[in-house]
Amino acid sequence: DAKTTQPNSMESNEEEPVHLPCNHSTISGTDYIHWYRQLPSQGPEYVIHGLTSNVNNRMASLAIAEDRKSSTLILHRATLRDAAVYYCILRDLADSGYALNFGKGTSLLVTP
Amino acid sequence: GAVVSQHPSWVICKSGTSVKIECRSLDFQATTMFWYRQFPKQSLMLMATSNEGSKATYEQGVEKDKFLINHASLTLSTLTVTSAHPEDSSFYICSASTGAGQYNEQFFGPGTRLTVL
């Protein structure tokens, strides 16, 4: 899997938008960009994924750069429950039957 | 969404004893299950991959005789930590996938915290 780079930590105020960046300069054309998050003392949960176009779902939005070498996970209004470690993971569709390879992720702190 | 459960959610045991952790897919059949381990302040590390009805595939550095994995049905996989020692204390997380569809999403269990005294 291609490597991703994320900031170790970020901080946000409650009810403000949060932009979590991810760099993946060696991404291949068939790599999907996945985001998972892990709340404290819980297993990871799926957030969103995309290939080339921006994606929206009820949890977040994913903005993908035109050259696909970076992406940004957007939480439109952070809540205290969004405090978690967010993982940006690349995975080729052909590897979809294999385990996810977690990096260090970004620890998001949300303050009231 | 698909639900994966783990039991127990936490366990404390004495050094030298064995501990079994169950991972169940509650509303779907999981052809593949994965076991991860997570030490404090660290990321998830894959331990092994198990496919229903076949032997698990272990990652390099993971002792297969110490971490016994059984995936006897499409909804249940178990991880047994044999002769546990304090260094085995960790957060163990399983995930399951259906193996179907173009996007093979993985669903994670809530984790089991093991403390070995």
PDB file of C-alpha atoms in Angstrom:
ATOM      1  CA  ASP A   1       0.000   0.000   0.000  1.00  0.00           C
ATOM      2  CA  ALA A   2       1.190   3.508  -0.777  1.00  0.00           C
ATOM      3  CA  LYS A   3       2.266   5.605   2.172  1.00  0.00           C
ATOM      4  CA  THR A   4       0.204   8.400   3.686  1.00  0.00           C
ATOM      5  CA  THR A   5       1.330  11.314   5.831  1.00  0.00           C
ATOM      6  CA  GLN A   6      -0.920  12.954   8.403  1.00  0.00           C
ATOM      7  CA  PRO A   7      -0.304  15.482  11.162  1.00  0.00           C
ATOM      8  CA  ASN A   8       0.071  13.823  14.549  1.00  0.00           C
ATOM      9  CA  SER A   9      -2.604  15.944  16.154  1.00  0.00           C
ATOM     10  CA  MET A  10      -5.083  18.719  15.518  1.00  0.00           C
ATOM     11  CA  GLU A  11      -7.375  20.724  17.693  1.00  0.00           C
ATOM     12  CA  SER A  12     -10.750  22.225  16.970  1.00  0.00           C
ATOM     13  CA  ASN A  13     -13.464  24.105  18.769  1.00  0.00           C
ATOM     14  CA  GLU A  14     -16.853  22.524  19.094  1.00  0.00           C
ATOM     15  CA  GLU A  15     -19.328  23.324  16.315  1.00  0.00           C
ATOM     16  CA  GLU A  16     -16.612  24.585  14.007  1.00  0.00           C
ATOM     17  CA  PRO A  17     -15.551  22.851  10.790  1.00  0.00           C
ATOM     18  CA  VAL A  18     -12.477  20.661  10.847  1.00  0.00           C
ATOM     19  CA  HIS A  19     -10.220  19.943   7.900  1.00  0.00           C
ATOM     20  CA  LEU A  20      -8.000  16.904   8.375  1.00  0.00           C
ATOM     21  CA  PRO A  21      -5.271  16.681   5.720  1.00  0.00           C
ATOM     22  CA  CYS A  22      -3.612  13.628   4.261  1.00  0.00           C
ATOM     23  CA  ASN A  23      -0.716  13.552   1.837  1.00  0.00           C
ATOM     24  CA  HIS A  24      -0.256  10.574  -0.449  1.00  0.00           C
ATOM     25  CA  SER A  25       2.161  11.641  -3.132  1.00  0.00           C
ATOM     26  CA  THR A  26       2.889   8.089  -4.295  1.00  0.00           C
ATOM     27  CA  ILE A  27      -0.740   7.134  -4.799  1.00  0.00           C
ATOM     28  CA  SER A  28      -1.394   4.890  -7.783  1.00  0.00           C
ATOM     29  CA  GLY A  29      -4.239   5.242 -10.210  1.00  0.00           C
ATOM     30  CA  THR A  30      -6.187   2.374  -8.701  1.00  0.00           C
ATOM     31  CA  ASP A  31      -5.743   3.310  -5.035  1.00  0.00           C
ATOM     32  CA  TYR A  32      -8.882   4.261  -3.182  1.00  0.00           C
ATOM     33  CA  ILE A  33      -8.600   6.770  -0.342  1.00  0.00           C
ATOM     34  CA  HIS A  34     -10.247   5.527   2.824  1.00  0.00           C
ATOM     35  CA  TRP A  35     -10.824   7.271   6.125  1.00  0.00           C
ATOM     36  CA  TYR A  36     -11.506   5.464   9.337  1.00  0.00           C
ATOM     37  CA  ARG A  37     -11.648   6.827  12.831  1.00  0.00           C
ATOM     38  CA  GLN A  38     -11.114   5.290  16.228  1.00  0.00           C
ATOM     39  CA  LEU A  39     -12.879   6.683  19.237  1.00  0.00           C
ATOM     40  CA  PRO A  40     -11.155   6.177  22.605  1.00  0.00           C
ATOM     41  CA  SER A  41     -11.088   2.545  23.696  1.00  0.00           C
ATOM     42  CA  GLN A  42     -13.110   1.401  20.694  1.00  0.00           C
ATOM     43  CA  GLY A  43     -12.485  -0.337  17.404  1.00  0.00           C
ATOM     44  CA  PRO A  44     -12.091   1.728  14.235  1.00  0.00           C
ATOM     45  CA  GLU A  45     -15.143   2.729  12.256  1.00  0.00           C
ATOM     46  CA  TYR A  46     -15.512   3.552   8.603  1.00  0.00           C
ATOM     47  CA  VAL A  47     -15.955   7.216   7.773  1.00  0.00           C
ATOM     48  CA  ILE A  48     -15.760   7.658   4.028  1.00  0.00           C
ATOM     49  CA  HIS A  49     -13.876   6.639   0.916  1.00  0.00           C
ATOM     50  CA  GLY A  50     -13.315   7.913  -2.603  1.00  0.00           C
ATOM     51  CA  LEU A  51     -11.285   7.521  -5.756  1.00  0.00           C
ATOM     52  CA  THR A  52     -11.228  10.761  -7.719  1.00  0.00           C
ATOM     53  CA  SER A  53     -14.343  12.801  -7.070  1.00  0.00           C
ATOM     54  CA  ASN A  54     -15.272  14.535  -3.857  1.00  0.00           C
ATOM     55  CA  VAL A  55     -17.611  12.488  -1.696  1.00  0.00           C
ATOM     56  CA  ASN A  56     -20.202  13.378   0.910  1.00  0.00           C
ATOM     57  CA  ASN A  57     -22.029  11.266   3.427  1.00  0.00           C
ATOM     58  CA  ARG A  58     -23.817  11.830   6.695  1.00  0.00           C
ATOM     59  CA  MET A  59     -20.593  11.744   8.681  1.00  0.00           C
ATOM     60  CA  ALA A  60     -18.187  13.813   6.615  1.00  0.00           C
ATOM     61  CA  SER A  61     -16.992  15.037   3.260  1.00  0.00           C
ATOM     62  CA  LEU A  62     -13.899  13.956   1.418  1.00  0.00           C
ATOM     63  CA  ALA A  63     -12.155  16.443  -0.822  1.00  0.00           C
ATOM     64  CA  ILE A  64      -9.618  14.920  -3.191  1.00  0.00           C
ATOM     65  CA  ALA A  65      -7.011  17.044  -4.941  1.00  0.00           C
ATOM     66  CA  GLU A  66      -7.080  17.041  -8.703  1.00  0.00           C
ATOM     67  CA  ASP A  67      -3.707  15.273  -8.881  1.00  0.00           C
ATOM     68  CA  ARG A  68      -4.860  12.903  -6.098  1.00  0.00           C
ATOM     69  CA  LYS A  69      -1.668  13.447  -4.174  1.00  0.00           C
ATOM     70  CA  SER A  70      -3.550  14.767  -1.194  1.00  0.00           C
ATOM     71  CA  SER A  71      -6.996  14.672   0.317  1.00  0.00           C
ATOM     72  CA  THR A  72      -8.881  16.348   3.130  1.00  0.00           C
ATOM     73  CA  LEU A  73     -11.493  14.922   5.432  1.00  0.00           C
ATOM     74  CA  ILE A  74     -13.984  17.589   6.381  1.00  0.00           C
ATOM     75  CA  LEU A  75     -16.144  17.446   9.473  1.00  0.00           C
ATOM     76  CA  HIS A  76     -18.627  20.227   8.944  1.00  0.00           C
ATOM     77  CA  ARG A  77     -19.447  20.854  12.601  1.00  0.00           C
ATOM     78  CA  ALA A  78     -17.211  19.178  15.107  1.00  0.00           C
ATOM     79  CA  THR A  79     -18.793  17.788  18.233  1.00  0.00           C
ATOM     80  CA  LEU A  80     -17.147  16.458  21.357  1.00  0.00           C
ATOM     81  CA  ARG A  81     -18.006  12.966  20.116  1.00  0.00           C
ATOM     82  CA  ASP A  82     -15.798  13.516  17.083  1.00  0.00           C
ATOM     83  CA  ALA A  83     -12.683  13.453  19.260  1.00  0.00           C
ATOM     84  CA  ALA A  84     -10.840  10.444  17.889  1.00  0.00           C
ATOM     85  CA  VAL A  85      -7.831   9.293  15.901  1.00  0.00           C
ATOM     86  CA  TYR A  86      -8.495   9.645  12.186  1.00  0.00           C
ATOM     87  CA  TYR A  87      -6.705   7.336   9.796  1.00  0.00           C
ATOM     88  CA  CYS A  88      -6.185   7.993   6.107  1.00  0.00           C
ATOM     89  CA  ILE A  89      -5.531   4.718   4.303  1.00  0.00           C
ATOM     90  CA  LEU A  90      -4.852   3.950   0.663  1.00  0.00           C
ATOM     91  CA  ARG A  91      -5.865   0.630  -0.737  1.00  0.00           C
ATOM     92  CA  ASP A  92      -5.940  -0.750  -4.225  1.00  0.00           C
ATOM     93  CA  LEU A  93      -9.273  -2.246  -5.169  1.00  0.00           C
ATOM     94  CA  ALA A  94      -7.461  -5.478  -5.950  1.00  0.00           C
ATOM     95  CA  ASP A  95      -6.398  -5.647  -2.310  1.00  0.00           C
ATOM     96  CA  SER A  96      -9.892  -5.227  -0.949  1.00  0.00           C
ATOM     97  CA  GLY A  97      -9.816  -8.709   0.525  1.00  0.00           C
ATOM     98  CA  TYR A  98      -6.784  -7.917   2.608  1.00  0.00           C
ATOM     99  CA  ALA A  99      -6.429  -6.185   5.957  1.00  0.00           C
ATOM    100  CA  LEU A 100      -6.275  -2.448   6.276  1.00  0.00           C
ATOM    101  CA  ASN A 101      -2.841  -1.013   6.950  1.00  0.00           C
ATOM    102  CA  PHE A 102      -3.134   1.610   9.665  1.00  0.00           C
ATOM    103  CA  GLY A 103      -0.592   4.385  10.025  1.00  0.00           C
ATOM    104  CA  LYS A 104      -0.317   6.665  13.031  1.00  0.00           C
ATOM    105  CA  GLY A 105      -3.286   8.832  12.101  1.00  0.00           C
ATOM    106  CA  THR A 106      -4.260  12.247  13.386  1.00  0.00           C
ATOM    107  CA  SER A 107      -5.500  12.629  16.918  1.00  0.00           C
ATOM    108  CA  LEU A 108      -8.300  15.196  16.895  1.00  0.00           C
ATOM    109  CA  LEU A 109      -9.034  17.090  20.073  1.00  0.00           C
ATOM    110  CA  VAL A 110     -12.345  18.936  20.219  1.00  0.00           C
ATOM    111  CA  THR A 111     -12.731  21.568  22.894  1.00  0.00           C
ATOM    112  CA  PRO A 112     -16.007  23.042  24.137  1.00  0.00           C
TER     113      PRO A 112
ATOM    114  CA  GLY B   1     -24.646  -1.248   9.069  1.00  0.00           C
ATOM    115  CA  ALA B   2     -22.997  -4.562   9.741  1.00  0.00           C
ATOM    116  CA  VAL B   3     -22.171  -5.285  13.354  1.00  0.00           C
ATOM    117  CA  VAL B   4     -19.198  -7.129  14.773  1.00  0.00           C
ATOM    118  CA  SER B   5     -19.095  -8.026  18.441  1.00  0.00           C
ATOM    119  CA  GLN B   6     -16.271  -9.152  20.664  1.00  0.00           C
ATOM    120  CA  HIS B   7     -16.391 -10.985  23.928  1.00  0.00           C
ATOM    121  CA  PRO B   8     -15.221 -10.283  26.511  1.00  0.00           C
ATOM    122  CA  SER B   9     -14.770  -6.527  26.311  1.00  0.00           C
ATOM    123  CA  TRP B  10     -12.059  -6.734  28.910  1.00  0.00           C
ATOM    124  CA  VAL B  11     -10.270  -9.491  30.791  1.00  0.00           C
ATOM    125  CA  ILE B  12      -7.677  -9.670  33.529  1.00  0.00           C
ATOM    126  CA  CYS B  13      -5.737 -12.876  33.961  1.00  0.00           C
ATOM    127  CA  LYS B  14      -2.721 -14.244  35.749  1.00  0.00           C
ATOM    128  CA  SER B  15       0.537 -14.838  33.970  1.00  0.00           C
ATOM    129  CA  GLY B  16       0.708 -18.316  32.463  1.00  0.00           C
ATOM    130  CA  THR B  17      -2.984 -18.744  31.883  1.00  0.00           C
ATOM    131  CA  SER B  18      -4.767 -18.852  28.527  1.00  0.00           C
ATOM    132  CA  VAL B  19      -7.419 -16.423  27.400  1.00  0.00           C
ATOM    133  CA  LYS B  20      -9.944 -16.842  24.597  1.00  0.00           C
ATOM    134  CA  ILE B  21     -11.438 -13.859  22.767  1.00  0.00           C
ATOM    135  CA  GLU B  22     -14.460 -14.283  20.515  1.00  0.00           C
ATOM    136  CA  CYS B  23     -15.285 -12.232  17.457  1.00  0.00           C
ATOM    137  CA  ARG B  24     -18.742 -12.542  15.912  1.00  0.00           C
ATOM    138  CA  SER B  25     -20.352 -11.032  12.865  1.00  0.00           C
ATOM    139  CA  LEU B  26     -23.924 -10.540  14.001  1.00  0.00           C
ATOM    140  CA  ASP B  27     -25.830  -9.820  10.823  1.00  0.00           C
ATOM    141  CA  PHE B  28     -23.646 -10.983   7.987  1.00  0.00           C
ATOM    142  CA  GLN B  29     -21.430 -13.867   7.019  1.00  0.00           C
ATOM    143  CA  ALA B  30     -17.744 -13.085   7.216  1.00  0.00           C
ATOM    144  CA  THR B  31     -15.553 -15.031   4.856  1.00  0.00           C
ATOM    145  CA  THR B  32     -12.496 -13.310   6.243  1.00  0.00           C
ATOM    146  CA  MET B  33     -11.694 -12.051   9.700  1.00  0.00           C
ATOM    147  CA  PHE B  34      -8.653 -10.111  10.804  1.00  0.00           C
ATOM    148  CA  TRP B  35      -7.043  -9.811  14.208  1.00  0.00           C
ATOM    149  CA  TYR B  36      -5.184  -6.682  15.234  1.00  0.00           C
ATOM    150  CA  ARG B  37      -3.293  -5.695  18.357  1.00  0.00           C
ATOM    151  CA  GLN B  38      -2.898  -2.164  19.643  1.00  0.00           C
ATOM    152  CA  PHE B  39      -0.519  -1.061  22.365  1.00  0.00           C
ATOM    153  CA  PRO B  40      -1.110   2.241  24.216  1.00  0.00           C
ATOM    154  CA  LYS B  41      -0.542   5.338  22.093  1.00  0.00           C
ATOM    155  CA  GLN B  42       0.227   3.194  19.068  1.00  0.00           C
ATOM    156  CA  SER B  43      -1.621   2.266  15.908  1.00  0.00           C
ATOM    157  CA  LEU B  44      -3.262  -1.030  15.070  1.00  0.00           C
ATOM    158  CA  MET B  45      -0.913  -3.798  14.032  1.00  0.00           C
ATOM    159  CA  LEU B  46      -2.239  -6.726  12.045  1.00  0.00           C
ATOM    160  CA  MET B  47      -1.590 -10.052  13.729  1.00  0.00           C
ATOM    161  CA  ALA B  48      -3.285 -12.539  11.434  1.00  0.00           C
ATOM    162  CA  THR B  49      -5.854 -13.138   8.737  1.00  0.00           C
ATOM    163  CA  SER B  50      -8.278 -16.006   8.988  1.00  0.00           C
ATOM    164  CA  ASN B  51     -10.562 -17.433   6.361  1.00  0.00           C
ATOM    165  CA  GLU B  52     -13.433 -19.664   7.320  1.00  0.00           C
ATOM    166  CA  GLY B  53     -12.452 -23.295   7.284  1.00  0.00           C
ATOM    167  CA  SER B  54      -8.752 -22.792   6.688  1.00  0.00           C
ATOM    168  CA  LYS B  55      -5.657 -22.071   8.710  1.00  0.00           C
ATOM    169  CA  ALA B  56      -4.903 -18.505   9.661  1.00  0.00           C
ATOM    170  CA  THR B  57      -2.100 -16.566   8.033  1.00  0.00           C
ATOM    171  CA  TYR B  58       0.102 -14.870  10.590  1.00  0.00           C
ATOM    172  CA  GLU B  59       2.116 -11.704  10.143  1.00  0.00           C
ATOM    173  CA  GLN B  60       5.847 -11.827  10.547  1.00  0.00           C
ATOM    174  CA  GLY B  61       6.857 -11.816  14.173  1.00  0.00           C
ATOM    175  CA  VAL B  62       3.538 -13.147  15.480  1.00  0.00           C
ATOM    176  CA  GLU B  63       3.881 -16.561  17.111  1.00  0.00           C
ATOM    177  CA  LYS B  64       1.215 -18.859  15.731  1.00  0.00           C
ATOM    178  CA  ASP B  65       1.593 -21.297  18.628  1.00  0.00           C
ATOM    179  CA  LYS B  66       1.012 -18.537  21.128  1.00  0.00           C
ATOM    180  CA  PHE B  67      -1.884 -16.818  19.386  1.00  0.00           C
ATOM    181  CA  LEU B  68      -4.224 -19.574  18.264  1.00  0.00           C
ATOM    182  CA  ILE B  69      -6.890 -18.529  15.798  1.00  0.00           C
ATOM    183  CA  ASN B  70      -9.917 -20.582  14.895  1.00  0.00           C
ATOM    184  CA  HIS B  71     -12.441 -19.510  12.263  1.00  0.00           C
ATOM    185  CA  ALA B  72     -14.806 -22.451  12.367  1.00  0.00           C
ATOM    186  CA  SER B  73     -17.892 -20.730  11.021  1.00  0.00           C
ATOM    187  CA  LEU B  74     -18.828 -17.779   8.859  1.00  0.00           C
ATOM    188  CA  THR B  75     -19.862 -15.791  11.909  1.00  0.00           C
ATOM    189  CA  LEU B  76     -17.295 -16.684  14.551  1.00  0.00           C
ATOM    190  CA  SER B  77     -13.552 -16.421  14.932  1.00  0.00           C
ATOM    191  CA  THR B  78     -11.663 -16.939  18.158  1.00  0.00           C
ATOM    192  CA  LEU B  79      -8.232 -15.803  19.292  1.00  0.00           C
ATOM    193  CA  THR B  80      -6.657 -17.711  22.162  1.00  0.00           C
ATOM    194  CA  VAL B  81      -3.658 -16.194  23.855  1.00  0.00           C
ATOM    195  CA  THR B  82      -1.852 -19.173  25.353  1.00  0.00           C
ATOM    196  CA  SER B  83       0.391 -18.885  28.397  1.00  0.00           C
ATOM    197  CA  ALA B  84      -0.186 -15.170  28.560  1.00  0.00           C
ATOM    198  CA  HIS B  85       2.506 -12.898  29.974  1.00  0.00           C
ATOM    199  CA  PRO B  86       2.421  -9.222  30.962  1.00  0.00           C
ATOM    200  CA  GLU B  87       3.898  -8.210  27.604  1.00  0.00           C
ATOM    201  CA  ASP B  88       0.780  -9.651  25.942  1.00  0.00           C
ATOM    202  CA  SER B  89      -1.321  -7.020  27.670  1.00  0.00           C
ATOM    203  CA  SER B  90      -2.879  -5.047  24.871  1.00  0.00           C
ATOM    204  CA  PHE B  91      -6.080  -4.034  23.090  1.00  0.00           C
ATOM    205  CA  TYR B  92      -7.117  -6.795  20.684  1.00  0.00           C
ATOM    206  CA  ILE B  93      -9.429  -5.841  17.835  1.00  0.00           C
ATOM    207  CA  CYS B  94     -11.029  -8.022  15.211  1.00  0.00           C
ATOM    208  CA  SER B  95     -12.565  -7.043  11.921  1.00  0.00           C
ATOM    209  CA  ALA B  96     -14.674  -8.921   9.439  1.00  0.00           C
ATOM    210  CA  SER B  97     -15.446  -8.594   5.773  1.00  0.00           C
ATOM    211  CA  THR B  98     -17.986 -10.249   3.573  1.00  0.00           C
ATOM    212  CA  GLY B  99     -15.627 -10.707   0.683  1.00  0.00           C
ATOM    213  CA  ALA B 100     -18.400  -9.630  -1.617  1.00  0.00           C
ATOM    214  CA  GLY B 101     -18.953  -6.584  -3.748  1.00  0.00           C
ATOM    215  CA  GLN B 102     -16.580  -4.195  -5.419  1.00  0.00           C
ATOM    216  CA  TYR B 103     -15.816  -2.362  -2.214  1.00  0.00           C
ATOM    217  CA  ASN B 104     -14.937  -4.878   0.442  1.00  0.00           C
ATOM    218  CA  GLU B 105     -15.635  -2.856   3.534  1.00  0.00           C
ATOM    219  CA  GLN B 106     -14.291  -4.083   6.827  1.00  0.00           C
ATOM    220  CA  PHE B 107     -16.325  -3.875   9.977  1.00  0.00           C
ATOM    221  CA  PHE B 108     -14.518  -3.681  13.270  1.00  0.00           C
ATOM    222  CA  GLY B 109     -15.380  -5.063  16.650  1.00  0.00           C
ATOM    223  CA  PRO B 110     -15.283  -2.886  19.777  1.00  0.00           C
ATOM    224  CA  GLY B 111     -12.055  -4.465  20.976  1.00  0.00           C
ATOM    225  CA  THR B 112     -10.989  -6.547  23.977  1.00  0.00           C
ATOM    226  CA  ARG B 113      -8.622  -5.145  26.534  1.00  0.00           C
ATOM    227  CA  LEU B 114      -6.372  -7.835  27.963  1.00  0.00           C
ATOM    228  CA  THR B 115      -4.400  -7.241  31.125  1.00  0.00           C
ATOM    229  CA  VAL B 116      -2.004  -9.922  32.238  1.00  0.00           C
ATOM    230  CA  LEU B 117      -0.817  -9.663  35.832  1.00  0.00           C
TER     231      LEU B 117
END
